[in-house]
Amino acid sequence: MVVEVKNLVKRYKELIALDHFNMEVEEGEILGLLGPNGCGKTTAINCILSLLNYDKGEIRVFGEKMTPNSYDIKREIGLVPQEVSVFENLTVIENIDYFCGLYIDYKNKRKQYVEEAIEFVGLKDYTKFYPKKLSGGLKRRLNIACGIAHKPRLIFLDEPTVAVDVQSRNFILNGIEKLNDEGSTIIYTTHYLEEAERLCKRIIIMDKGRGLVSGTNEELKSMISTSEKIVVGFTEIEDETVQNMKNILHVMDIEKAGEDYIIKFENGFNNLVNLMNFIEENQLVYTKLQSQLPTLNDVFLELTGKELRD
Ligand SMILES: Nc1ncnc2c1ncn2[C@@H]1O[C@H](COP(=O)(O)OP(=O)(O)OP(=O)(O)O)[C@@H](O)[C@H]1O
């Protein structure tokens, strides 16, 4: 196990930011920590890295107890913090060289690593730029290069795509997949559920300092009762016909949303075919028909009664 967190409790005065939080990360995986703003993701990372004291719990990294003085362990870790943390008075290349130099002493090796990091984040044309001349997206890429240049075995990325343009976002996501392919274990915090779905082998959904559920994308989605939603719009439909629709096999519930009806199905196949048969039998005319498989937001909604997004 690369990271083991047991019963972690962290209080900021009377606020309980982490409430008996547990987490296990295996070598080679991309683990997603997903949850709304303020649920405790950054606090969890900072405790794991011994950057913050905590009130209770146990943290082990690479099998060893993590302490503020665990320099051998820290050498193998890369952190890309949520706030861009680079030196404004150093250029792109000087910044990356500075952070890489904290871990890599040999000059030639460091030069090679810095060059590879620049290539990796696509900042080759900006090496002599100072951070203030970079766009938000490019600054975030520099932040990433500073965190990963020393080729760490374990990388923490704390919301690295907040407020970046689409191009930089794709660049960053592809880069994370590449880092993982090259062998790094990755812990990725985000409140963008599409990113977690795309990147993460396993996901922990957090809320109010607790881990609500964990599993693969498919496992999380199979935990909730709705397996499929079909949104359908009719030009005209009687209330009685809507009631009869509830008798279609596997229909759990029907909600009206403006002009449309959202039909929720529990686990089952052929839902769309069964609905089409009902439409035909009742000679209904529809204006819209869309099948939606559940998202991680549906999982969060069913577990907490609120939306994952802000
Ligand atoms: N230094 C601090 N002092 C007091 N409260 C804090 C401090 N840092 C965080 N908190 C509070 O602890 C809770 C958890 O915050 P944390 O930053 O860990 O959440 P998060 O999930 O990372 O959210 P975000 O995505 O907004 O960063 C929040 O209620 C936050 O306001």
XYZ file of N, CA, C and O and ligand atoms in Angstrom, residues 10-13 15-18 35-46 52 82-83 158-159 162 189-191 206 209, ligand 1:
155
model
N -9.242 16.010 11.991
C -8.574 17.316 12.015
C -9.608 18.394 12.341
O -10.629 18.518 11.674
N -9.304 19.155 13.363
C -10.207 20.249 13.749
C -9.513 21.574 13.517
O -8.325 21.707 13.777
N -10.267 22.540 13.001
C -9.824 23.930 13.024
C -10.702 24.595 14.077
O -11.867 24.885 13.799
N -10.190 24.760 15.272
C -11.006 25.203 16.416
C -12.256 24.333 16.509
O -12.145 23.126 16.585
N -14.474 23.756 14.202
C -14.880 23.112 12.946
C -14.153 21.766 12.747
O -12.932 21.712 12.851
N -14.933 20.722 12.490
C -14.296 19.418 12.240
C -14.114 19.271 10.730
O -15.072 19.039 10.000
N -12.878 19.466 10.268
C -12.620 19.426 8.821
C -12.482 17.986 8.336
O -12.857 17.657 7.215
N -11.917 17.098 9.170
C -11.846 15.673 8.824
C -12.404 14.879 10.001
O -11.969 15.067 11.144
N -15.334 15.648 -4.141
C -16.278 16.168 -3.159
C -16.464 17.661 -3.333
O -15.634 18.316 -3.972
N -17.529 18.211 -2.775
C -17.809 19.644 -2.959
C -16.774 20.519 -2.254
O -16.016 20.024 -1.417
N -16.761 21.798 -2.599
C -15.850 22.735 -1.939
C -16.010 22.651 -0.432
O -17.130 22.596 0.063
N -14.887 22.599 0.250
C -14.920 22.633 1.714
C -15.151 21.283 2.374
O -15.279 21.202 3.583
N -15.143 20.189 1.589
C -15.425 18.878 2.207
C -14.197 18.301 2.910
O -14.306 17.300 3.608
N -13.019 18.908 2.683
C -11.840 18.450 3.424
C -10.738 17.841 2.580
O -9.783 17.278 3.124
N -10.813 17.985 1.246
C -9.827 17.339 0.370
C -8.408 17.880 0.633
O -7.477 17.116 0.843
N -8.285 19.208 0.601
C -6.954 19.808 0.782
C -6.426 19.534 2.181
O -5.233 19.252 2.369
N -7.300 19.577 3.164
C -6.873 19.290 4.538
C -6.328 17.866 4.623
O -5.286 17.626 5.244
N -7.009 16.926 3.968
C -6.551 15.531 3.990
C -5.152 15.434 3.389
O -4.252 14.819 3.972
N -4.944 16.074 2.230
C -3.618 16.026 1.580
C -2.553 16.623 2.491
O -1.482 16.049 2.689
N -2.853 17.785 3.058
C -1.847 18.452 3.891
C -1.509 17.653 5.145
O -0.373 17.679 5.601
N 0.422 19.695 7.970
C -0.551 20.138 8.978
C -0.550 19.136 10.119
O -0.434 17.931 9.884
N -3.047 23.487 -4.789
C -4.216 24.127 -5.393
C -3.911 25.577 -5.811
O -4.265 25.996 -6.902
N -3.233 26.298 -4.925
C -2.833 27.667 -5.267
C -1.519 27.575 -6.025
O -0.622 26.854 -5.607
N -3.760 18.747 -6.469
C -4.923 19.308 -5.781
C -5.643 20.281 -6.716
O -5.177 21.405 -6.935
N -6.724 19.833 -7.297
C -7.541 20.631 -8.222
C -6.693 21.379 -9.261
O -6.768 22.605 -9.358
N -8.545 23.916 -11.984
C -9.490 24.992 -11.642
C -9.139 26.242 -12.459
O -7.981 26.643 -12.522
N -7.346 15.378 -6.495
C -8.570 15.931 -5.902
C -9.267 16.840 -6.915
O -8.615 17.563 -7.670
N -10.557 16.766 -6.917
C -11.320 17.598 -7.850
C -12.775 17.702 -7.408
O -13.248 16.869 -6.647
N -13.451 18.771 -7.854
C -14.897 18.730 -7.706
C -15.553 18.664 -9.089
O -16.753 18.850 -9.222
N -16.167 12.332 -0.964
C -16.130 12.914 0.385
C -17.274 13.903 0.576
O -17.719 14.548 -0.357
N -16.004 16.166 5.533
C -14.858 15.576 6.230
C -14.862 14.068 6.335
O -13.983 13.488 6.966
N -6.679 27.212 8.043
C -7.985 27.012 8.257
N -8.602 27.545 9.317
C -9.917 27.326 9.551
N -10.719 26.589 8.761
C -10.163 26.041 7.667
C -8.768 26.218 7.353
N -8.500 25.545 6.210
C -9.668 24.968 5.822
N -10.660 25.261 6.684
C -12.057 24.774 6.621
O -12.026 23.360 6.674
C -12.984 22.794 5.781
C -12.267 21.909 4.779
O -11.493 22.728 3.914
P -10.592 22.160 2.737
O -9.856 23.317 2.108
O -9.805 21.026 3.214
O -11.705 21.630 1.736
P -11.603 21.244 0.204
O -12.454 20.061 0.011
O -10.185 21.142 -0.202
O -12.303 22.467 -0.479
P -11.832 23.358 -1.726
O -12.114 22.545 -2.913
O -12.692 24.566 -1.625
O -10.382 23.654 -1.481
C -13.720 23.962 5.145
O -14.887 24.200 5.894
C -12.732 25.118 5.307
O -13.423 26.346 5.384
